[in-house]
Amino acid sequence: MRSVVIVGASLAGVSAAKSLRKHGFTGSISVVGDEPHPPYQRPPLSKQFLAGTWDRPRVDLRMPDTLGVEWMLGARAASLDAYRRDVVLADGRRLPFEGLVIATGARARRPRWYAERAGAFMLRTLDDAIAIRDHVRAGARRFAIVGAGFIGSEVAATLSALGCDVTLIDIEPVPMLRVLGEPIARVCLRAHEAHGVRCELGVAVEGLTGTSSAQGVRLADGHVIDADGVVVGAGATPNVEWLDGSGIVLDDGVACDATGAARGIDRAVAAGDVARLDHPYYGSHRVEHWNNAITQADAAARTLLGGAVPHVAIPFFWSDQYDSKLQLVGLPSPTDTIRVVEGSLDAPRFVALYERDGVATAAFFFNSMHRVAAYTATIEAAAREATPAAAP
Amino acid sequence: MKIVVDFDACMSNAQCMRAAPSVFEVRDDGFLYILQEEPPESLRAAVEEAARLCPTQAITIEDGGAK
Ligand SMILES: Cc1cc2nc3c(=O)[nH]c(=O)nc-3n(C[C@H](O)[C@H](O)[C@H](O)COP(=O)(O)OP(=O)(O)OC[C@H]3O[C@@H](n4cnc5c(N)ncnc54)[C@H](O)[C@@H]3O)c2cc1C
Ligand code: SF4
């Protein structure tokens, strides 16, 4: 193979380029990305960058000078001609490839009631974060945050630390309920309340108020939350539209086997938020976390170079909210039982295990980073054991 | 090989400790400690993995060798 085209110039795409070089690929690599900025890190956008403690250069994704790739930034892939093996750009240019890496990630999901207007924001890109930051700098003080998932919760924490008056709204009765389960989600709720963030929970949002600019949100119970700014964190949607009709199998993301090979086409792989891999432990599964993009990109690079190995890394993510550091390792399900194994839910730090039939499926860490490595090994071993056939 | 950690960037996420526990340790004070600043070549693969997984790109490996 002499040429690889990578579509998506963010974490998964850049990691794939690094891994291709690391595994000995000396051919040409072109990286196509529709954002105008050089690759950057998203996690600080809701944390240090929004807070103003990290400036623009700190957010850049670091890369060795020796990567040797051709950057095509500000260029959008419009379609894939799988027969001729060309990526077709929005301006009509065709990029022939032998190997293809699909790393187009995801975008913020747009609720039906959302409307583009001044003072209304979603948060996925650097430009989104700059817009919110500028709005605060221009004097906006009252914020309504819609969606108490990770991004919404982090934005609420960051804006309240900046002195803003924040209301956090979610249809569920506690923040982050679906990911963390009730007892642990309650710990997060307590943190918001302790920092003076008002929580409007268990209620749907019906729409934005205000005409030329957002003045708040209207709730389904008739209540109106007035605000100078509204930030919506309603999850993410994989960017796969450019692959419609290409023959690549799409199923809430790019359907891949366990090694990252995309189904429906030869010598094409996917990694990161856009990829739905057949995980040896968890089955068909799409993950929207930082480390996953790095490890999947490595598996994808090896697959493309002919040394296919299944991607077995277990999910890991972290979140920083107020002064607390949260981490989750593994894949809990809503019916798992939660057992606190160190500290207690009222303590400033604790570790909890999610268990199903007595087997640990995931571990949650609250200000307990020093325990992450040990419990990760436990969760990995349990997952491997529960899936004997898949053991690498 | 010399390990340099940008402690302003380090968020104590302990991913490095998973990859190379004999080099990186996050202690219960929440801070990262480097156990060996110049680990032997035999640990290069593990240290490179640590640098790659570090979410904030805080780890640099200095002198020769690949990155
Ligand atoms: C605000 C925020 C905070 C986060 N915090 C955390 C955290 O604390 N911990 C954690 O584990 N994870 C966090 N994440 C998730 C993490 O950032 C993602 O998992 C990671 O960015 C995935 O990388 P990716 O390269 O797969 O996708 P993306 O980063 O989405 O990159 C895909 C790129 O492809 C481009 N693209 C899309 N379509 C096309 C096309 N047709 N042509 C060309 N280019 C295209 C996109 O514009 C984008 O630049 C956070 C995400 C956000 C938004
Ligand atoms: S992985 Fe990076 S951020 Fe985490 S403790 Fe190690 S150096 Fe610090």
mmCIF file with all atom_site columns, N, CA and C in Angstrom, chain A residues 4-21 25 29-35 38-40 42 61-64 67-71 73 100-106 124 242 269-275 289-290 292-298 300-301 304, chain B residues 52:
data_model
loop_
_atom_site.group_PDB
_atom_site.id
_atom_site.type_symbol
_atom_site.label_atom_id
_atom_site.label_alt_id
_atom_site.label_comp_id
_atom_site.label_asym_id
_atom_site.label_entity_id
_atom_site.label_seq_id
_atom_site.pdbx_PDB_ins_code
_atom_site.Cartn_x
_atom_site.Cartn_y
_atom_site.Cartn_z
_atom_site.occupancy
_atom_site.B_iso_or_equiv
_atom_site.pdbx_formal_charge
_atom_site.auth_seq_id
_atom_site.auth_comp_id
_atom_site.auth_asym_id
_atom_site.auth_atom_id
_atom_site.pdbx_PDB_model_num
ATOM 1   N N  . VAL A 1 4   ? -2.538  6.494  1.728  1.00 0.00 ? 4   VAL A N  1
ATOM 2   C CA . VAL A 1 4   ? -3.672  6.435  2.654  1.00 0.00 ? 4   VAL A CA 1
ATOM 3   C C  . VAL A 1 4   ? -4.297  7.828  2.714  1.00 0.00 ? 4   VAL A C  1
ATOM 4   N N  . VAL A 1 5   ? -5.619  7.866  2.646  1.00 0.00 ? 5   VAL A N  1
ATOM 5   C CA . VAL A 1 5   ? -6.340  9.106  2.889  1.00 0.00 ? 5   VAL A CA 1
ATOM 6   C C  . VAL A 1 5   ? -7.073  8.944  4.217  1.00 0.00 ? 5   VAL A C  1
ATOM 7   N N  . ILE A 1 6   ? -6.886  9.938  5.079  1.00 0.00 ? 6   ILE A N  1
ATOM 8   C CA . ILE A 1 6   ? -7.580  9.963  6.366  1.00 0.00 ? 6   ILE A CA 1
ATOM 9   C C  . ILE A 1 6   ? -8.614  11.077 6.304  1.00 0.00 ? 6   ILE A C  1
ATOM 10  N N  . VAL A 1 7   ? -9.857  10.767 6.555  1.00 0.00 ? 7   VAL A N  1
ATOM 11  C CA . VAL A 1 7   ? -10.887 11.810 6.546  1.00 0.00 ? 7   VAL A CA 1
ATOM 12  C C  . VAL A 1 7   ? -11.291 12.087 7.988  1.00 0.00 ? 7   VAL A C  1
ATOM 13  N N  . GLY A 1 8   ? -11.091 13.353 8.389  1.00 0.00 ? 8   GLY A N  1
ATOM 14  C CA . GLY A 1 8   ? -11.306 13.754 9.779  1.00 0.00 ? 8   GLY A CA 1
ATOM 15  C C  . GLY A 1 8   ? -9.964  14.107 10.395 1.00 0.00 ? 8   GLY A C  1
ATOM 16  N N  . ALA A 1 9   ? -9.746  15.386 10.689 1.00 0.00 ? 9   ALA A N  1
ATOM 17  C CA . ALA A 1 9   ? -8.438  15.839 11.189 1.00 0.00 ? 9   ALA A CA 1
ATOM 18  C C  . ALA A 1 9   ? -8.532  16.191 12.659 1.00 0.00 ? 9   ALA A C  1
ATOM 19  N N  . SER A 1 10  ? -8.978  15.215 13.442 1.00 0.00 ? 10  SER A N  1
ATOM 20  C CA . SER A 1 10  ? -9.037  15.454 14.878 1.00 0.00 ? 10  SER A CA 1
ATOM 21  C C  . SER A 1 10  ? -8.320  14.296 15.570 1.00 0.00 ? 10  SER A C  1
ATOM 22  N N  . LEU A 1 11  ? -8.724  13.965 16.763 1.00 0.00 ? 11  LEU A N  1
ATOM 23  C CA . LEU A 1 11  ? -7.942  12.990 17.538 1.00 0.00 ? 11  LEU A CA 1
ATOM 24  C C  . LEU A 1 11  ? -7.778  11.641 16.832 1.00 0.00 ? 11  LEU A C  1
ATOM 25  N N  . ALA A 1 12  ? -8.872  11.074 16.330 1.00 0.00 ? 12  ALA A N  1
ATOM 26  C CA . ALA A 1 12  ? -8.770  9.745  15.720 1.00 0.00 ? 12  ALA A CA 1
ATOM 27  C C  . ALA A 1 12  ? -7.930  9.808  14.439 1.00 0.00 ? 12  ALA A C  1
ATOM 28  N N  . GLY A 1 13  ? -8.152  10.841 13.628 1.00 0.00 ? 13  GLY A N  1
ATOM 29  C CA . GLY A 1 13  ? -7.409  10.966 12.374 1.00 0.00 ? 13  GLY A CA 1
ATOM 30  C C  . GLY A 1 13  ? -5.920  11.165 12.619 1.00 0.00 ? 13  GLY A C  1
ATOM 31  N N  . VAL A 1 14  ? -5.581  12.066 13.523 1.00 0.00 ? 14  VAL A N  1
ATOM 32  C CA . VAL A 1 14  ? -4.172  12.334 13.818 1.00 0.00 ? 14  VAL A CA 1
ATOM 33  C C  . VAL A 1 14  ? -3.523  11.109 14.464 1.00 0.00 ? 14  VAL A C  1
ATOM 34  N N  . SER A 1 15  ? -4.255  10.443 15.359 1.00 0.00 ? 15  SER A N  1
ATOM 35  C CA . SER A 1 15  ? -3.704  9.246  15.995 1.00 0.00 ? 15  SER A CA 1
ATOM 36  C C  . SER A 1 15  ? -3.472  8.145  14.966 1.00 0.00 ? 15  SER A C  1
ATOM 37  N N  . ALA A 1 16  ? -4.347  8.051  13.989 1.00 0.00 ? 16  ALA A N  1
ATOM 38  C CA . ALA A 1 16  ? -4.161  7.040  12.941 1.00 0.00 ? 16  ALA A CA 1
ATOM 39  C C  . ALA A 1 16  ? -2.899  7.340  12.143 1.00 0.00 ? 16  ALA A C  1
ATOM 40  N N  . ALA A 1 17  ? -2.681  8.615  11.835 1.00 0.00 ? 17  ALA A N  1
ATOM 41  C CA . ALA A 1 17  ? -1.469  8.989  11.090 1.00 0.00 ? 17  ALA A CA 1
ATOM 42  C C  . ALA A 1 17  ? -0.224  8.632  11.908 1.00 0.00 ? 17  ALA A C  1
ATOM 43  N N  . LYS A 1 18  ? -0.250  8.957  13.194 1.00 0.00 ? 18  LYS A N  1
ATOM 44  C CA . LYS A 1 18  ? 0.898   8.638  14.060 1.00 0.00 ? 18  LYS A CA 1
ATOM 45  C C  . LYS A 1 18  ? 1.132   7.133  14.090 1.00 0.00 ? 18  LYS A C  1
ATOM 46  N N  . SER A 1 19  ? 0.056   6.379  14.243 1.00 0.00 ? 19  SER A N  1
ATOM 47  C CA . SER A 1 19  ? 0.195   4.927  14.346 1.00 0.00 ? 19  SER A CA 1
ATOM 48  C C  . SER A 1 19  ? 0.653   4.308  13.027 1.00 0.00 ? 19  SER A C  1
ATOM 49  N N  . LEU A 1 20  ? 0.181   4.827  11.906 1.00 0.00 ? 20  LEU A N  1
ATOM 50  C CA . LEU A 1 20  ? 0.642   4.296  10.611 1.00 0.00 ? 20  LEU A CA 1
ATOM 51  C C  . LEU A 1 20  ? 2.157   4.440  10.517 1.00 0.00 ? 20  LEU A C  1
ATOM 52  N N  . ARG A 1 21  ? 2.653   5.620  10.900 1.00 0.00 ? 21  ARG A N  1
ATOM 53  C CA . ARG A 1 21  ? 4.115   5.833  10.862 1.00 0.00 ? 21  ARG A CA 1
ATOM 54  C C  . ARG A 1 21  ? 4.807   4.931  11.869 1.00 0.00 ? 21  ARG A C  1
ATOM 55  N N  . PHE A 1 25  ? 4.657   2.476  8.130  1.00 0.00 ? 25  PHE A N  1
ATOM 56  C CA . PHE A 1 25  ? 4.147   2.891  6.818  1.00 0.00 ? 25  PHE A CA 1
ATOM 57  C C  . PHE A 1 25  ? 4.936   4.095  6.305  1.00 0.00 ? 25  PHE A C  1
ATOM 58  N N  . ILE A 1 29  ? 0.410   10.048 3.135  1.00 0.00 ? 29  ILE A N  1
ATOM 59  C CA . ILE A 1 29  ? -0.788  10.173 3.968  1.00 0.00 ? 29  ILE A CA 1
ATOM 60  C C  . ILE A 1 29  ? -1.374  11.562 3.741  1.00 0.00 ? 29  ILE A C  1
ATOM 61  N N  . SER A 1 30  ? -2.628  11.613 3.334  1.00 0.00 ? 30  SER A N  1
ATOM 62  C CA . SER A 1 30  ? -3.321  12.903 3.264  1.00 0.00 ? 30  SER A CA 1
ATOM 63  C C  . SER A 1 30  ? -4.397  12.921 4.325  1.00 0.00 ? 30  SER A C  1
ATOM 64  N N  . VAL A 1 31  ? -4.484  14.043 5.027  1.00 0.00 ? 31  VAL A N  1
ATOM 65  C CA . VAL A 1 31  ? -5.506  14.180 6.072  1.00 0.00 ? 31  VAL A CA 1
ATOM 66  C C  . VAL A 1 31  ? -6.459  15.303 5.666  1.00 0.00 ? 31  VAL A C  1
ATOM 67  N N  . VAL A 1 32  ? -7.715  14.945 5.497  1.00 0.00 ? 32  VAL A N  1
ATOM 68  C CA . VAL A 1 32  ? -8.736  15.894 5.080  1.00 0.00 ? 32  VAL A CA 1
ATOM 69  C C  . VAL A 1 32  ? -9.579  16.266 6.291  1.00 0.00 ? 32  VAL A C  1
ATOM 70  N N  . GLY A 1 33  ? -9.721  17.562 6.554  1.00 0.00 ? 33  GLY A N  1
ATOM 71  C CA . GLY A 1 33  ? -10.544 17.973 7.697  1.00 0.00 ? 33  GLY A CA 1
ATOM 72  C C  . GLY A 1 33  ? -11.366 19.192 7.341  1.00 0.00 ? 33  GLY A C  1
ATOM 73  N N  . ASP A 1 34  ? -12.627 19.213 7.722  1.00 0.00 ? 34  ASP A N  1
ATOM 74  C CA . ASP A 1 34  ? -13.465 20.337 7.291  1.00 0.00 ? 34  ASP A CA 1
ATOM 75  C C  . ASP A 1 34  ? -13.324 21.558 8.192  1.00 0.00 ? 34  ASP A C  1
ATOM 76  N N  . GLU A 1 35  ? -12.731 21.389 9.373  1.00 0.00 ? 35  GLU A N  1
ATOM 77  C CA . GLU A 1 35  ? -12.560 22.579 10.208 1.00 0.00 ? 35  GLU A CA 1
ATOM 78  C C  . GLU A 1 35  ? -11.336 23.351 9.719  1.00 0.00 ? 35  GLU A C  1
ATOM 79  N N  . PRO A 1 38  ? -5.988  23.947 12.752 1.00 0.00 ? 38  PRO A N  1
ATOM 80  C CA . PRO A 1 38  ? -5.175  22.747 12.911 1.00 0.00 ? 38  PRO A CA 1
ATOM 81  C C  . PRO A 1 38  ? -5.769  21.902 14.057 1.00 0.00 ? 38  PRO A C  1
ATOM 82  N N  . PRO A 1 39  ? -5.520  20.588 14.031 1.00 0.00 ? 39  PRO A N  1
ATOM 83  C CA . PRO A 1 39  ? -6.154  19.697 15.001 1.00 0.00 ? 39  PRO A CA 1
ATOM 84  C C  . PRO A 1 39  ? -5.978  20.167 16.447 1.00 0.00 ? 39  PRO A C  1
ATOM 85  N N  . TYR A 1 40  ? -7.038  20.037 17.214 1.00 0.00 ? 40  TYR A N  1
ATOM 86  C CA . TYR A 1 40  ? -7.013  20.513 18.601 1.00 0.00 ? 40  TYR A CA 1
ATOM 87  C C  . TYR A 1 40  ? -7.729  19.505 19.494 1.00 0.00 ? 40  TYR A C  1
ATOM 88  N N  . ARG A 1 42  ? -10.609 18.500 22.161 1.00 0.00 ? 42  ARG A N  1
ATOM 89  C CA . ARG A 1 42  ? -11.946 18.952 22.567 1.00 0.00 ? 42  ARG A CA 1
ATOM 90  C C  . ARG A 1 42  ? -12.160 19.003 24.081 1.00 0.00 ? 42  ARG A C  1
ATOM 91  N N  . LEU A 1 61  ? -3.524  19.977 19.338 1.00 0.00 ? 61  LEU A N  1
ATOM 92  C CA . LEU A 1 61  ? -3.127  18.578 19.467 1.00 0.00 ? 61  LEU A CA 1
ATOM 93  C C  . LEU A 1 61  ? -1.646  18.508 19.126 1.00 0.00 ? 61  LEU A C  1
ATOM 94  N N  . ARG A 1 62  ? -0.892  17.856 20.003 1.00 0.00 ? 62  ARG A N  1
ATOM 95  C CA . ARG A 1 62  ? 0.553   17.832 19.776 1.00 0.00 ? 62  ARG A CA 1
ATOM 96  C C  . ARG A 1 62  ? 0.924   16.734 18.791 1.00 0.00 ? 62  ARG A C  1
ATOM 97  N N  . MET A 1 63  ? 1.823   17.062 17.883 1.00 0.00 ? 63  MET A N  1
ATOM 98  C CA . MET A 1 63  ? 2.258   16.053 16.909 1.00 0.00 ? 63  MET A CA 1
ATOM 99  C C  . MET A 1 63  ? 3.738   16.199 16.651 1.00 0.00 ? 63  MET A C  1
ATOM 100 N N  . PRO A 1 64  ? 4.406   15.074 16.334 1.00 0.00 ? 64  PRO A N  1
ATOM 101 C CA . PRO A 1 64  ? 5.816   15.180 15.974 1.00 0.00 ? 64  PRO A CA 1
ATOM 102 C C  . PRO A 1 64  ? 5.960   15.885 14.617 1.00 0.00 ? 64  PRO A C  1
ATOM 103 N N  . LEU A 1 67  ? 5.872   13.736 11.168 1.00 0.00 ? 67  LEU A N  1
ATOM 104 C CA . LEU A 1 67  ? 4.709   12.939 10.784 1.00 0.00 ? 67  LEU A CA 1
ATOM 105 C C  . LEU A 1 67  ? 4.610   12.770 9.260  1.00 0.00 ? 67  LEU A C  1
ATOM 106 N N  . GLY A 1 68  ? 5.005   13.801 8.533  1.00 0.00 ? 68  GLY A N  1
ATOM 107 C CA . GLY A 1 68  ? 5.034   13.692 7.075  1.00 0.00 ? 68  GLY A CA 1
ATOM 108 C C  . GLY A 1 68  ? 3.674   13.454 6.442  1.00 0.00 ? 68  GLY A C  1
ATOM 109 N N  . VAL A 1 69  ? 2.707   14.292 6.779  1.00 0.00 ? 69  VAL A N  1
ATOM 110 C CA . VAL A 1 69  ? 1.406   14.136 6.134  1.00 0.00 ? 69  VAL A CA 1
ATOM 111 C C  . VAL A 1 69  ? 1.056   15.396 5.357  1.00 0.00 ? 69  VAL A C  1
ATOM 112 N N  . GLU A 1 70  ? 0.215   15.217 4.349  1.00 0.00 ? 70  GLU A N  1
ATOM 113 C CA . GLU A 1 70  ? -0.287  16.378 3.627  1.00 0.00 ? 70  GLU A CA 1
ATOM 114 C C  . GLU A 1 70  ? -1.614  16.783 4.257  1.00 0.00 ? 70  GLU A C  1
ATOM 115 N N  . TRP A 1 71  ? -1.666  18.003 4.793  1.00 0.00 ? 71  TRP A N  1
ATOM 116 C CA . TRP A 1 71  ? -2.884  18.489 5.443  1.00 0.00 ? 71  TRP A CA 1
ATOM 117 C C  . TRP A 1 71  ? -3.796  19.123 4.416  1.00 0.00 ? 71  TRP A C  1
ATOM 118 N N  . LEU A 1 73  ? -6.854  21.102 5.146  1.00 0.00 ? 73  LEU A N  1
ATOM 119 C CA . LEU A 1 73  ? -7.782  21.612 6.147  1.00 0.00 ? 73  LEU A CA 1
ATOM 120 C C  . LEU A 1 73  ? -8.783  22.562 5.499  1.00 0.00 ? 73  LEU A C  1
ATOM 121 N N  . LEU A 1 100 ? -8.066  3.684  3.312  1.00 0.00 ? 100 LEU A N  1
ATOM 122 C CA . LEU A 1 100 ? -8.894  4.799  3.777  1.00 0.00 ? 100 LEU A CA 1
ATOM 123 C C  . LEU A 1 100 ? -9.110  4.679  5.286  1.00 0.00 ? 100 LEU A C  1
ATOM 124 N N  . VAL A 1 101 ? -8.932  5.807  5.984  1.00 0.00 ? 101 VAL A N  1
ATOM 125 C CA . VAL A 1 101 ? -9.277  5.856  7.410  1.00 0.00 ? 101 VAL A CA 1
ATOM 126 C C  . VAL A 1 101 ? -10.453 6.820  7.575  1.00 0.00 ? 101 VAL A C  1
ATOM 127 N N  . ILE A 1 102 ? -11.530 6.318  8.120  1.00 0.00 ? 102 ILE A N  1
ATOM 128 C CA . ILE A 1 102 ? -12.713 7.146  8.358  1.00 0.00 ? 102 ILE A CA 1
ATOM 129 C C  . ILE A 1 102 ? -12.661 7.603  9.811  1.00 0.00 ? 102 ILE A C  1
ATOM 130 N N  . ALA A 1 103 ? -12.512 8.914  9.992  1.00 0.00 ? 103 ALA A N  1
ATOM 131 C CA . ALA A 1 103 ? -12.355 9.452  11.353 1.00 0.00 ? 103 ALA A CA 1
ATOM 132 C C  . ALA A 1 103 ? -13.124 10.764 11.463 1.00 0.00 ? 103 ALA A C  1
ATOM 133 N N  . THR A 1 104 ? -14.374 10.742 10.971 1.00 0.00 ? 104 THR A N  1
ATOM 134 C CA . THR A 1 104 ? -15.144 11.986 10.907 1.00 0.00 ? 104 THR A CA 1
ATOM 135 C C  . THR A 1 104 ? -15.919 12.284 12.192 1.00 0.00 ? 104 THR A C  1
ATOM 136 N N  . GLY A 1 105 ? -15.741 11.465 13.210 1.00 0.00 ? 105 GLY A N  1
ATOM 137 C CA . GLY A 1 105 ? -16.233 11.842 14.528 1.00 0.00 ? 105 GLY A CA 1
ATOM 138 C C  . GLY A 1 105 ? -17.739 12.036 14.600 1.00 0.00 ? 105 GLY A C  1
ATOM 139 N N  . ALA A 1 106 ? -18.122 12.960 15.430 1.00 0.00 ? 106 ALA A N  1
ATOM 140 C CA . ALA A 1 106 ? -19.541 13.210 15.671 1.00 0.00 ? 106 ALA A CA 1
ATOM 141 C C  . ALA A 1 106 ? -19.750 14.714 15.802 1.00 0.00 ? 106 ALA A C  1
ATOM 142 N N  . ARG A 1 124 ? -19.282 21.742 20.506 1.00 0.00 ? 124 ARG A N  1
ATOM 143 C CA . ARG A 1 124 ? -18.534 20.610 19.963 1.00 0.00 ? 124 ARG A CA 1
ATOM 144 C C  . ARG A 1 124 ? -17.180 21.069 19.436 1.00 0.00 ? 124 ARG A C  1
ATOM 145 N N  . TRP A 1 242 ? -21.666 11.620 4.537  1.00 0.00 ? 242 TRP A N  1
ATOM 146 C CA . TRP A 1 242 ? -20.841 11.620 3.322  1.00 0.00 ? 242 TRP A CA 1
ATOM 147 C C  . TRP A 1 242 ? -20.627 10.195 2.801  1.00 0.00 ? 242 TRP A C  1
ATOM 148 N N  . VAL A 1 269 ? -10.869 1.492  7.099  1.00 0.00 ? 269 VAL A N  1
ATOM 149 C CA . VAL A 1 269 ? -11.026 1.295  8.538  1.00 0.00 ? 269 VAL A CA 1
ATOM 150 C C  . VAL A 1 269 ? -11.667 2.539  9.142  1.00 0.00 ? 269 VAL A C  1
ATOM 151 N N  . ALA A 1 270 ? -12.177 2.402  10.327 1.00 0.00 ? 270 ALA A N  1
ATOM 152 C CA . ALA A 1 270 ? -12.754 3.561  11.019 1.00 0.00 ? 270 ALA A CA 1
ATOM 153 C C  . ALA A 1 270 ? -12.294 3.546  12.462 1.00 0.00 ? 270 ALA A C  1
ATOM 154 N N  . ALA A 1 271 ? -12.277 4.735  13.063 1.00 0.00 ? 271 ALA A N  1
ATOM 155 C CA . ALA A 1 271 ? -11.836 4.852  14.457 1.00 0.00 ? 271 ALA A CA 1
ATOM 156 C C  . ALA A 1 271 ? -12.464 6.089  15.082 1.00 0.00 ? 271 ALA A C  1
ATOM 157 N N  . GLY A 1 272 ? -12.614 6.049  16.398 1.00 0.00 ? 272 GLY A N  1
ATOM 158 C CA . GLY A 1 272 ? -13.082 7.221  17.140 1.00 0.00 ? 272 GLY A CA 1
ATOM 159 C C  . GLY A 1 272 ? -14.600 7.276  17.252 1.00 0.00 ? 272 GLY A C  1
ATOM 160 N N  . ASP A 1 273 ? -15.102 8.481  17.474 1.00 0.00 ? 273 ASP A N  1
ATOM 161 C CA . ASP A 1 273 ? -16.527 8.669  17.746 1.00 0.00 ? 273 ASP A CA 1
ATOM 162 C C  . ASP A 1 273 ? -17.430 8.156  16.629 1.00 0.00 ? 273 ASP A C  1
ATOM 163 N N  . VAL A 1 274 ? -16.899 8.077  15.392 1.00 0.00 ? 274 VAL A N  1
ATOM 164 C CA . VAL A 1 274 ? -17.740 7.677  14.262 1.00 0.00 ? 274 VAL A CA 1
ATOM 165 C C  . VAL A 1 274 ? -17.850 6.160  14.140 1.00 0.00 ? 274 VAL A C  1
ATOM 166 N N  . ALA A 1 275 ? -16.957 5.432  14.821 1.00 0.00 ? 275 ALA A N  1
ATOM 167 C CA . ALA A 1 275 ? -16.811 3.999  14.551 1.00 0.00 ? 275 ALA A CA 1
ATOM 168 C C  . ALA A 1 275 ? -17.652 3.154  15.501 1.00 0.00 ? 275 ALA A C  1
ATOM 169 N N  . HIS A 1 289 ? -15.356 8.661  23.575 1.00 0.00 ? 289 HIS A N  1
ATOM 170 C CA . HIS A 1 289 ? -14.390 9.093  24.583 1.00 0.00 ? 289 HIS A CA 1
ATOM 171 C C  . HIS A 1 289 ? -13.010 9.232  23.979 1.00 0.00 ? 289 HIS A C  1
ATOM 172 N N  . TRP A 1 290 ? -12.258 10.085 24.616 1.00 0.00 ? 290 TRP A N  1
ATOM 173 C CA . TRP A 1 290 ? -10.920 10.441 24.169 1.00 0.00 ? 290 TRP A CA 1
ATOM 174 C C  . TRP A 1 290 ? -10.011 9.225  23.934 1.00 0.00 ? 290 TRP A C  1
ATOM 175 N N  . ASN A 1 292 ? -10.493 6.131  23.683 1.00 0.00 ? 292 ASN A N  1
ATOM 176 C CA . ASN A 1 292 ? -10.991 5.181  22.707 1.00 0.00 ? 292 ASN A CA 1
ATOM 177 C C  . ASN A 1 292 ? -10.536 5.560  21.296 1.00 0.00 ? 292 ASN A C  1
ATOM 178 N N  . ALA A 1 293 ? -10.539 6.849  20.995 1.00 0.00 ? 293 ALA A N  1
ATOM 179 C CA . ALA A 1 293 ? -10.128 7.289  19.659 1.00 0.00 ? 293 ALA A CA 1
ATOM 180 C C  . ALA A 1 293 ? -8.656  6.944  19.419 1.00 0.00 ? 293 ALA A C  1
ATOM 181 N N  . ILE A 1 294 ? -7.846  7.046  20.456 1.00 0.00 ? 294 ILE A N  1
ATOM 182 C CA . ILE A 1 294 ? -6.414  6.756  20.313 1.00 0.00 ? 294 ILE A CA 1
ATOM 183 C C  . ILE A 1 294 ? -6.182  5.254  20.115 1.00 0.00 ? 294 ILE A C  1
ATOM 184 N N  . THR A 1 295 ? -6.815  4.450  20.946 1.00 0.00 ? 295 THR A N  1
ATOM 185 C CA . THR A 1 295 ? -6.555  3.006  20.851 1.00 0.00 ? 295 THR A CA 1
ATOM 186 C C  . THR A 1 295 ? -7.211  2.410  19.600 1.00 0.00 ? 295 THR A C  1
ATOM 187 N N  . GLN A 1 296 ? -8.390  2.903  19.240 1.00 0.00 ? 296 GLN A N  1
ATOM 188 C CA . GLN A 1 296 ? -9.004  2.390  18.003 1.00 0.00 ? 296 GLN A CA 1
ATOM 189 C C  . GLN A 1 296 ? -8.213  2.804  16.776 1.00 0.00 ? 296 GLN A C  1
ATOM 190 N N  . ALA A 1 297 ? -7.672  4.017  16.794 1.00 0.00 ? 297 ALA A N  1
ATOM 191 C CA . ALA A 1 297 ? -6.881  4.470  15.649 1.00 0.00 ? 297 ALA A CA 1
ATOM 192 C C  . ALA A 1 297 ? -5.653  3.584  15.478 1.00 0.00 ? 297 ALA A C  1
ATOM 193 N N  . ASP A 1 298 ? -5.087  3.142  16.581 1.00 0.00 ? 298 ASP A N  1
ATOM 194 C CA . ASP A 1 298 ? -3.928  2.257  16.495 1.00 0.00 ? 298 ASP A CA 1
ATOM 195 C C  . ASP A 1 298 ? -4.331  0.900  15.912 1.00 0.00 ? 298 ASP A C  1
ATOM 196 N N  . ALA A 1 300 ? -6.867  0.390  13.983 1.00 0.00 ? 300 ALA A N  1
ATOM 197 C CA . ALA A 1 300 ? -7.233  0.623  12.587 1.00 0.00 ? 300 ALA A CA 1
ATOM 198 C C  . ALA A 1 300 ? -5.991  0.705  11.704 1.00 0.00 ? 300 ALA A C  1
ATOM 199 N N  . ALA A 1 301 ? -4.949  1.381  12.195 1.00 0.00 ? 301 ALA A N  1
ATOM 200 C CA . ALA A 1 301 ? -3.714  1.506  11.405 1.00 0.00 ? 301 ALA A CA 1
ATOM 201 C C  . ALA A 1 301 ? -3.101  0.132  11.173 1.00 0.00 ? 301 ALA A C  1
ATOM 202 N N  . LEU A 1 304 ? -5.122  -1.788 8.609  1.00 0.00 ? 304 LEU A N  1
ATOM 203 C CA . LEU A 1 304 ? -4.872  -1.306 7.253  1.00 0.00 ? 304 LEU A CA 1
ATOM 204 C C  . LEU A 1 304 ? -3.540  -1.849 6.723  1.00 0.00 ? 304 LEU A C  1
ATOM 205 N N  . ARG B 2 52  ? 1.357   8.265  24.702 1.00 0.00 ? 52  ARG B N  1
ATOM 206 C CA . ARG B 2 52  ? 0.307   8.258  23.691 1.00 0.00 ? 52  ARG B CA 1
ATOM 207 C C  . ARG B 2 52  ? -1.070  8.338  24.339 1.00 0.00 ? 52  ARG B C  1
#
